[in-house]
Short mmCIF file of N, CA and C in Angstrom, two decimals:
data_model
loop_
_atom_site.label_atom_id
_atom_site.label_comp_id
_atom_site.label_asym_id
_atom_site.label_seq_id
_atom_site.Cartn_x
_atom_site.Cartn_y
_atom_site.Cartn_z
N UNK O 1 -10.93 28.37 -12.13
CA UNK O 1 -10.81 27.98 -10.74
C UNK O 1 -12.02 27.14 -10.32
N UNK O 2 -13.22 27.60 -10.69
CA UNK O 2 -14.43 26.86 -10.32
C UNK O 2 -14.45 25.52 -11.05
N UNK O 3 -14.00 25.50 -12.31
CA UNK O 3 -13.97 24.26 -13.06
C UNK O 3 -13.04 23.25 -12.40
N UNK O 4 -11.88 23.69 -11.93
CA UNK O 4 -10.94 22.80 -11.26
C UNK O 4 -11.54 22.25 -9.96
N UNK O 5 -12.25 23.09 -9.21
CA UNK O 5 -12.88 22.64 -7.97
C UNK O 5 -14.00 21.64 -8.26
N UNK O 6 -14.77 21.88 -9.31
CA UNK O 6 -15.83 20.95 -9.68
C UNK O 6 -15.23 19.61 -10.12
N UNK O 7 -14.15 19.67 -10.89
CA UNK O 7 -13.48 18.45 -11.34
C UNK O 7 -12.90 17.68 -10.16
N UNK O 8 -12.30 18.39 -9.20
CA UNK O 8 -11.77 17.76 -8.01
C UNK O 8 -12.88 17.08 -7.21
N UNK O 9 -14.01 17.74 -7.07
CA UNK O 9 -15.14 17.16 -6.35
C UNK O 9 -15.65 15.92 -7.07
N UNK O 10 -15.73 15.95 -8.40
CA UNK O 10 -16.16 14.78 -9.16
C UNK O 10 -15.20 13.61 -8.97
N UNK O 11 -13.90 13.92 -8.97
CA UNK O 11 -12.89 12.88 -8.74
C UNK O 11 -13.01 12.30 -7.34
N UNK O 12 -13.25 13.15 -6.34
CA UNK O 12 -13.38 12.66 -4.97
C UNK O 12 -14.60 11.77 -4.81
N UNK O 13 -15.70 12.16 -5.41
CA UNK O 13 -16.92 11.34 -5.33
C UNK O 13 -16.70 10.00 -6.04
N UNK O 14 -16.06 10.05 -7.21
CA UNK O 14 -15.79 8.81 -7.95
C UNK O 14 -14.84 7.90 -7.17
N UNK O 15 -13.83 8.48 -6.53
CA UNK O 15 -12.89 7.69 -5.73
C UNK O 15 -13.60 7.06 -4.54
N UNK O 16 -14.47 7.81 -3.90
CA UNK O 16 -15.24 7.29 -2.76
C UNK O 16 -16.14 6.13 -3.20
N UNK O 17 -16.82 6.29 -4.33
CA UNK O 17 -17.69 5.22 -4.83
C UNK O 17 -16.87 3.99 -5.20
N UNK O 18 -15.70 4.20 -5.82
CA UNK O 18 -14.84 3.07 -6.19
C UNK O 18 -14.35 2.34 -4.94
N UNK O 19 -13.95 3.11 -3.93
CA UNK O 19 -13.47 2.50 -2.69
C UNK O 19 -14.59 1.73 -1.99
N UNK O 20 -15.80 2.22 -2.09
CA UNK O 20 -16.94 1.54 -1.48
C UNK O 20 -17.25 0.24 -2.22
N UNK O 21 -17.25 0.28 -3.55
CA UNK O 21 -17.60 -0.90 -4.34
C UNK O 21 -16.54 -1.99 -4.28
N UNK O 22 -15.28 -1.61 -4.11
CA UNK O 22 -14.21 -2.61 -4.09
C UNK O 22 -13.88 -3.09 -2.68
N UNK O 23 -14.53 -2.55 -1.67
CA UNK O 23 -14.29 -3.02 -0.30
C UNK O 23 -13.12 -2.37 0.40
N UNK O 24 -12.57 -1.32 -0.16
CA UNK O 24 -11.43 -0.64 0.45
C UNK O 24 -11.85 0.05 1.75
N UNK O 25 -13.07 0.55 1.79
CA UNK O 25 -13.55 1.24 3.01
C UNK O 25 -13.60 0.26 4.18
N UNK O 26 -14.00 -0.98 3.94
CA UNK O 26 -14.00 -1.98 5.00
C UNK O 26 -12.58 -2.24 5.50
N UNK O 27 -11.63 -2.27 4.58
CA UNK O 27 -10.23 -2.44 4.97
C UNK O 27 -9.73 -1.27 5.80
N UNK O 28 -10.15 -0.05 5.45
CA UNK O 28 -9.77 1.13 6.22
C UNK O 28 -10.36 1.05 7.63
N UNK O 29 -11.60 0.59 7.73
CA UNK O 29 -12.23 0.44 9.05
C UNK O 29 -11.47 -0.56 9.91
N UNK O 30 -11.07 -1.70 9.31
CA UNK O 30 -10.30 -2.70 10.06
C UNK O 30 -8.96 -2.15 10.52
N UNK O 31 -8.27 -1.45 9.63
CA UNK O 31 -6.98 -0.88 10.00
C UNK O 31 -7.12 0.17 11.09
N UNK O 32 -8.17 0.97 11.02
CA UNK O 32 -8.39 1.99 12.06
C UNK O 32 -8.67 1.34 13.41
N UNK O 33 -9.40 0.22 13.41
CA UNK O 33 -9.62 -0.49 14.68
C UNK O 33 -8.31 -1.00 15.24
N UNK O 34 -7.44 -1.52 14.37
CA UNK O 34 -6.13 -1.99 14.83
C UNK O 34 -5.28 -0.83 15.35
N UNK O 35 -5.31 0.30 14.66
CA UNK O 35 -4.57 1.47 15.13
C UNK O 35 -5.10 1.95 16.47
N UNK O 36 -6.42 1.93 16.65
CA UNK O 36 -7.01 2.40 17.90
C UNK O 36 -6.66 1.48 19.06
N UNK O 37 -6.61 0.17 18.81
CA UNK O 37 -6.26 -0.78 19.87
C UNK O 37 -4.78 -0.68 20.23
N UNK O 38 -3.93 -0.57 19.22
CA UNK O 38 -2.49 -0.54 19.48
C UNK O 38 -2.02 0.79 20.06
N UNK O 39 -2.80 1.80 19.90
CA UNK O 39 -2.39 3.12 20.38
C UNK O 39 -2.97 3.34 21.78
N UNK O 40 -2.09 3.35 22.79
CA UNK O 40 -2.52 3.48 24.17
C UNK O 40 -2.98 4.89 24.49
N UNK O 41 -2.25 5.86 24.03
CA UNK O 41 -2.61 7.25 24.28
C UNK O 41 -2.66 7.99 22.95
N UNK O 42 -3.43 9.03 22.90
CA UNK O 42 -3.53 9.77 21.64
C UNK O 42 -2.26 10.57 21.43
N UNK O 43 -1.71 10.44 20.27
CA UNK O 43 -0.48 11.13 19.93
C UNK O 43 -0.72 11.90 18.64
N UNK O 44 -0.42 13.17 18.65
CA UNK O 44 -0.71 13.97 17.47
C UNK O 44 0.39 13.91 16.42
N UNK O 45 1.43 13.11 16.67
CA UNK O 45 2.53 13.01 15.72
C UNK O 45 2.58 11.65 15.02
N UNK O 46 1.51 10.89 15.08
CA UNK O 46 1.46 9.57 14.47
C UNK O 46 1.05 9.70 13.00
N UNK O 47 1.66 8.88 12.15
CA UNK O 47 1.28 8.82 10.74
C UNK O 47 0.58 7.48 10.51
N UNK O 48 -0.62 7.54 9.98
CA UNK O 48 -1.42 6.34 9.73
C UNK O 48 -1.28 5.96 8.27
N UNK O 49 -0.87 4.72 8.01
CA UNK O 49 -0.60 4.25 6.65
C UNK O 49 -1.74 3.35 6.18
N UNK O 50 -2.24 3.64 4.99
CA UNK O 50 -3.32 2.85 4.40
C UNK O 50 -2.91 2.47 2.98
N UNK O 51 -3.01 1.19 2.66
CA UNK O 51 -2.68 0.69 1.33
C UNK O 51 -3.98 0.48 0.57
N UNK O 52 -4.05 1.08 -0.62
CA UNK O 52 -5.25 0.98 -1.45
C UNK O 52 -4.90 0.20 -2.71
N UNK O 53 -5.37 -1.05 -2.81
CA UNK O 53 -5.12 -1.80 -4.05
C UNK O 53 -6.01 -1.26 -5.16
N UNK O 54 -5.43 -1.12 -6.34
CA UNK O 54 -6.16 -0.50 -7.43
C UNK O 54 -5.86 -1.21 -8.74
N UNK O 55 -6.88 -1.57 -9.42
CA UNK O 55 -6.75 -2.17 -10.75
C UNK O 55 -7.12 -1.10 -11.78
N UNK O 56 -6.14 -0.60 -12.55
CA UNK O 56 -6.41 0.52 -13.46
C UNK O 56 -7.48 0.25 -14.51
N UNK O 57 -7.57 -0.98 -15.02
CA UNK O 57 -8.60 -1.25 -16.02
C UNK O 57 -10.00 -1.16 -15.41
N UNK O 58 -10.14 -1.64 -14.17
CA UNK O 58 -11.43 -1.49 -13.49
C UNK O 58 -11.74 -0.01 -13.23
N UNK O 59 -10.70 0.74 -12.87
CA UNK O 59 -10.88 2.16 -12.61
C UNK O 59 -11.29 2.89 -13.88
N UNK O 60 -10.68 2.53 -15.01
CA UNK O 60 -11.05 3.17 -16.28
C UNK O 60 -12.47 2.81 -16.68
N UNK O 61 -12.91 1.58 -16.38
CA UNK O 61 -14.30 1.21 -16.65
C UNK O 61 -15.25 1.96 -15.73
N UNK O 62 -14.81 2.21 -14.51
CA UNK O 62 -15.66 2.87 -13.53
C UNK O 62 -15.78 4.37 -13.81
N UNK O 63 -14.63 5.05 -13.94
CA UNK O 63 -14.61 6.49 -14.21
C UNK O 63 -13.37 6.80 -15.03
N UNK O 64 -13.55 7.21 -16.25
CA UNK O 64 -12.45 7.41 -17.19
C UNK O 64 -11.52 8.54 -16.74
N UNK O 65 -12.07 9.66 -16.30
CA UNK O 65 -11.21 10.79 -15.95
C UNK O 65 -10.39 10.50 -14.70
N UNK O 66 -10.95 9.77 -13.73
CA UNK O 66 -10.19 9.40 -12.54
C UNK O 66 -9.10 8.38 -12.89
N UNK O 67 -9.43 7.42 -13.74
CA UNK O 67 -8.42 6.46 -14.19
C UNK O 67 -7.30 7.13 -14.96
N UNK O 68 -7.64 8.11 -15.78
CA UNK O 68 -6.63 8.87 -16.51
C UNK O 68 -5.74 9.65 -15.55
N UNK O 69 -6.31 10.23 -14.52
CA UNK O 69 -5.54 10.96 -13.52
C UNK O 69 -4.55 10.04 -12.82
N UNK O 70 -4.99 8.87 -12.42
CA UNK O 70 -4.13 7.94 -11.69
C UNK O 70 -3.01 7.41 -12.57
N UNK O 71 -3.31 7.11 -13.83
CA UNK O 71 -2.29 6.56 -14.71
C UNK O 71 -1.28 7.61 -15.18
N UNK O 72 -1.73 8.81 -15.43
CA UNK O 72 -0.84 9.82 -15.99
C UNK O 72 -0.23 10.77 -14.96
N UNK O 73 -0.90 10.94 -13.83
CA UNK O 73 -0.35 11.78 -12.75
C UNK O 73 -0.55 11.04 -11.42
N UNK O 74 0.27 10.02 -11.16
CA UNK O 74 0.06 9.19 -9.97
C UNK O 74 0.21 9.95 -8.65
N UNK O 75 1.04 10.97 -8.60
CA UNK O 75 1.18 11.75 -7.36
C UNK O 75 -0.11 12.49 -7.04
N UNK O 76 -0.74 13.07 -8.05
CA UNK O 76 -2.02 13.77 -7.84
C UNK O 76 -3.11 12.77 -7.46
N UNK O 77 -3.08 11.58 -8.05
CA UNK O 77 -4.05 10.55 -7.69
C UNK O 77 -3.88 10.08 -6.26
N UNK O 78 -2.64 9.95 -5.82
CA UNK O 78 -2.37 9.54 -4.44
C UNK O 78 -2.85 10.62 -3.47
N UNK O 79 -2.64 11.86 -3.80
CA UNK O 79 -3.11 12.96 -2.96
C UNK O 79 -4.64 12.98 -2.89
N UNK O 80 -5.28 12.70 -4.00
CA UNK O 80 -6.74 12.64 -4.03
C UNK O 80 -7.25 11.54 -3.11
N UNK O 81 -6.66 10.34 -3.19
CA UNK O 81 -7.07 9.25 -2.32
C UNK O 81 -6.74 9.54 -0.86
N UNK O 82 -5.69 10.31 -0.61
CA UNK O 82 -5.38 10.72 0.76
C UNK O 82 -6.49 11.60 1.32
N UNK O 83 -6.96 12.54 0.52
CA UNK O 83 -8.05 13.42 0.97
C UNK O 83 -9.34 12.63 1.20
N UNK O 84 -9.63 11.68 0.32
CA UNK O 84 -10.85 10.88 0.47
C UNK O 84 -10.74 9.99 1.71
N UNK O 85 -9.58 9.39 1.93
CA UNK O 85 -9.38 8.56 3.12
C UNK O 85 -9.53 9.39 4.39
N UNK O 86 -8.99 10.59 4.39
CA UNK O 86 -9.13 11.47 5.55
C UNK O 86 -10.60 11.82 5.79
N UNK O 87 -11.33 12.08 4.73
CA UNK O 87 -12.76 12.39 4.86
C UNK O 87 -13.53 11.20 5.42
N UNK O 88 -13.20 10.00 4.97
CA UNK O 88 -13.85 8.79 5.48
C UNK O 88 -13.58 8.65 6.98
N UNK O 89 -12.34 8.82 7.37
CA UNK O 89 -11.97 8.66 8.79
C UNK O 89 -12.66 9.71 9.65
N UNK O 90 -12.73 10.93 9.17
CA UNK O 90 -13.40 11.99 9.93
C UNK O 90 -14.91 11.77 9.99
N UNK O 91 -15.51 11.42 8.87
CA UNK O 91 -16.97 11.27 8.81
C UNK O 91 -17.47 10.11 9.68
N UNK O 92 -16.72 9.02 9.68
CA UNK O 92 -17.13 7.85 10.44
C UNK O 92 -16.52 7.82 11.85
N UNK O 93 -15.69 8.82 12.18
CA UNK O 93 -15.02 8.90 13.49
C UNK O 93 -14.31 7.59 13.81
N UNK O 94 -13.45 7.15 12.89
CA UNK O 94 -12.77 5.87 13.04
C UNK O 94 -11.55 5.94 13.95
N UNK O 95 -10.90 7.08 14.00
CA UNK O 95 -9.71 7.22 14.84
C UNK O 95 -9.94 8.29 15.90
N UNK O 96 -9.50 8.02 17.13
CA UNK O 96 -9.66 9.04 18.17
C UNK O 96 -8.74 10.22 17.90
N UNK O 97 -9.22 11.38 18.21
CA UNK O 97 -8.39 12.58 18.05
C UNK O 97 -8.44 13.19 16.67
N UNK O 98 -9.19 12.61 15.75
CA UNK O 98 -9.33 13.14 14.39
C UNK O 98 -8.01 13.63 13.81
N UNK O 99 -7.22 12.75 13.23
CA UNK O 99 -5.92 13.17 12.69
C UNK O 99 -6.07 14.15 11.53
N UNK O 100 -5.02 14.92 11.31
CA UNK O 100 -4.98 15.84 10.17
C UNK O 100 -4.80 15.04 8.88
N UNK O 101 -5.05 15.69 7.78
CA UNK O 101 -4.86 15.05 6.48
C UNK O 101 -3.39 14.71 6.25
N UNK O 102 -2.50 15.51 6.82
CA UNK O 102 -1.07 15.25 6.66
C UNK O 102 -0.61 14.02 7.45
N UNK O 103 -1.43 13.53 8.38
CA UNK O 103 -1.09 12.34 9.15
C UNK O 103 -1.56 11.06 8.47
N UNK O 104 -2.23 11.18 7.35
CA UNK O 104 -2.71 10.04 6.60
C UNK O 104 -1.75 9.80 5.43
N UNK O 105 -1.19 8.61 5.38
CA UNK O 105 -0.31 8.22 4.28
C UNK O 105 -1.02 7.15 3.47
N UNK O 106 -1.37 7.47 2.25
CA UNK O 106 -2.01 6.50 1.39
C UNK O 106 -1.02 6.00 0.36
N UNK O 107 -0.98 4.70 0.20
CA UNK O 107 -0.13 4.07 -0.79
C UNK O 107 -1.06 3.40 -1.79
N UNK O 108 -1.01 3.84 -3.02
CA UNK O 108 -1.83 3.23 -4.07
C UNK O 108 -1.02 2.09 -4.66
N UNK O 109 -1.52 0.89 -4.51
CA UNK O 109 -0.84 -0.28 -5.03
C UNK O 109 -1.49 -0.67 -6.35
N UNK O 110 -0.81 -0.30 -7.44
CA UNK O 110 -1.32 -0.57 -8.79
C UNK O 110 -1.08 -2.06 -9.08
N UNK O 111 -2.13 -2.76 -9.45
CA UNK O 111 -2.04 -4.20 -9.70
C UNK O 111 -1.36 -4.49 -11.05
N UNK O 112 -1.74 -3.76 -12.10
CA UNK O 112 -1.15 -3.95 -13.43
C UNK O 112 -1.41 -2.70 -14.25
N UNK O 113 -0.61 -2.53 -15.27
CA UNK O 113 -0.80 -1.40 -16.19
C UNK O 113 -1.39 -1.91 -17.50
N UNK O 114 -2.15 -1.06 -18.18
CA UNK O 114 -2.70 -1.47 -19.48
C UNK O 114 -1.58 -1.77 -20.47
N UNK O 115 -1.79 -2.74 -21.31
CA UNK O 115 -0.78 -3.11 -22.30
C UNK O 115 -0.90 -2.20 -23.51
N UNK O 116 -0.51 -0.96 -23.31
CA UNK O 116 -0.52 0.04 -24.37
C UNK O 116 0.91 0.54 -24.56
N UNK O 117 1.26 0.98 -25.76
CA UNK O 117 2.63 1.44 -26.02
C UNK O 117 3.06 2.62 -25.13
N UNK O 118 2.11 3.44 -24.71
CA UNK O 118 2.47 4.59 -23.87
C UNK O 118 2.96 4.19 -22.49
N UNK O 119 2.59 3.00 -22.02
CA UNK O 119 2.94 2.57 -20.67
C UNK O 119 4.02 1.50 -20.66
N UNK O 120 4.65 1.24 -21.80
CA UNK O 120 5.68 0.21 -21.87
C UNK O 120 6.99 0.79 -22.37
N UNK O 121 8.06 0.31 -21.78
CA UNK O 121 9.41 0.62 -22.23
C UNK O 121 10.06 -0.70 -22.57
N UNK O 122 10.49 -0.85 -23.79
CA UNK O 122 11.14 -2.08 -24.22
C UNK O 122 12.59 -1.78 -24.54
N UNK O 123 13.46 -2.10 -23.63
CA UNK O 123 14.88 -1.86 -23.83
C UNK O 123 15.29 -0.47 -23.39
N UNK O 124 16.57 -0.29 -23.25
CA UNK O 124 17.07 0.99 -22.73
C UNK O 124 17.06 2.11 -23.76
N UNK O 125 16.83 1.80 -25.02
CA UNK O 125 16.82 2.84 -26.05
C UNK O 125 15.64 3.78 -25.90
N UNK O 126 14.54 3.32 -25.31
CA UNK O 126 13.34 4.14 -25.17
C UNK O 126 13.30 4.95 -23.88
N UNK O 127 14.20 4.72 -22.96
CA UNK O 127 14.15 5.41 -21.67
C UNK O 127 14.30 6.93 -21.80
N UNK O 128 15.25 7.45 -22.57
CA UNK O 128 15.34 8.92 -22.65
C UNK O 128 14.10 9.59 -23.20
N UNK O 129 13.39 8.96 -24.11
CA UNK O 129 12.19 9.58 -24.67
C UNK O 129 11.04 9.59 -23.67
N UNK O 130 11.05 8.71 -22.67
CA UNK O 130 9.98 8.63 -21.69
C UNK O 130 10.32 9.30 -20.37
N UNK O 131 11.53 9.77 -20.20
CA UNK O 131 11.96 10.22 -18.87
C UNK O 131 11.42 11.60 -18.50
N UNK O 132 10.75 12.29 -19.39
CA UNK O 132 10.27 13.64 -19.08
C UNK O 132 9.08 13.64 -18.13
N UNK O 133 8.17 12.73 -18.32
CA UNK O 133 6.96 12.72 -17.51
C UNK O 133 7.09 11.88 -16.26
N UNK O 134 6.23 12.14 -15.30
CA UNK O 134 6.20 11.35 -14.07
C UNK O 134 4.97 10.45 -14.13
N UNK O 135 5.04 9.45 -14.97
CA UNK O 135 3.95 8.50 -15.09
C UNK O 135 4.46 7.11 -14.79
N UNK O 136 3.56 6.18 -14.79
CA UNK O 136 3.91 4.80 -14.50
C UNK O 136 4.25 4.08 -15.80
N UNK O 137 5.26 3.21 -15.74
CA UNK O 137 5.70 2.46 -16.91
C UNK O 137 5.91 1.01 -16.55
N UNK O 138 5.80 0.16 -17.54
CA UNK O 138 6.17 -1.24 -17.43
C UNK O 138 7.42 -1.42 -18.26
N UNK O 139 8.46 -1.97 -17.64
CA UNK O 139 9.70 -2.22 -18.36
C UNK O 139 9.79 -3.69 -18.68
N UNK O 140 10.00 -4.00 -19.94
CA UNK O 140 10.16 -5.39 -20.36
C UNK O 140 11.58 -5.58 -20.83
N UNK O 141 12.28 -6.48 -20.20
CA UNK O 141 13.66 -6.75 -20.56
C UNK O 141 14.46 -7.17 -19.33
N UNK O 142 15.75 -7.12 -19.47
CA UNK O 142 16.65 -7.50 -18.39
C UNK O 142 17.16 -6.23 -17.72
N UNK O 143 17.06 -6.21 -16.41
CA UNK O 143 17.57 -5.08 -15.64
C UNK O 143 18.73 -5.57 -14.82
N UNK O 144 19.87 -4.92 -14.95
CA UNK O 144 21.02 -5.29 -14.13
C UNK O 144 21.65 -4.01 -13.60
N UNK O 145 22.33 -4.13 -12.51
CA UNK O 145 22.96 -2.97 -11.90
C UNK O 145 24.33 -3.33 -11.38
N UNK O 146 25.13 -2.30 -11.19
CA UNK O 146 26.49 -2.52 -10.71
C UNK O 146 26.75 -1.49 -9.61
N UNK O 147 27.39 -1.92 -8.58
CA UNK O 147 27.70 -1.03 -7.47
C UNK O 147 29.11 -1.32 -6.99
N UNK O 148 29.62 -0.44 -6.19
CA UNK O 148 30.97 -0.66 -5.64
C UNK O 148 30.90 -1.73 -4.56
N UNK O 149 32.04 -2.39 -4.34
CA UNK O 149 32.09 -3.44 -3.34
C UNK O 149 32.14 -2.80 -1.95
N UNK O 150 31.37 -3.38 -1.03
CA UNK O 150 31.35 -2.92 0.34
C UNK O 150 32.04 -3.95 1.21
N UNK O 151 33.01 -3.49 1.98
CA UNK O 151 33.73 -4.40 2.87
C UNK O 151 33.12 -4.30 4.26
N UNK O 152 32.79 -5.46 4.81
CA UNK O 152 32.27 -5.53 6.16
C UNK O 152 33.36 -6.06 7.07
N UNK O 153 33.50 -5.47 8.23
CA UNK O 153 34.52 -5.94 9.16
C UNK O 153 33.91 -6.71 10.30
#
């Protein structure tokens, strides 16, 4: 339990340092100013959305364990960045009314995936072997879909 808490704290510190070095914190400050101006009255049911651009190769160079977390467990990585974003907003008092962590929606926008066999699916024959995990993949090939016809009146 203590090891997991220490690891979580290390990931949070690394995420905060990465966000500071890449300028994401400045973007959060700008968005919070826009939210504060557009919001006439404080509402406790508002969800604040923040997009965090992330380059996985830079993240792996910066902190290997955090990059591994984001690439192999993206939901846990998104939750980690949500907690860090909430801490930034609370510490700097960027939004009036101090929103809860559940009111912060972070979207991690992955720029590209490493060109490794584990992150690539080539053709539909490999899909069943990769469908067990919830990780990010790059699909190379032709994707087509078929749906029923919809009649509009």
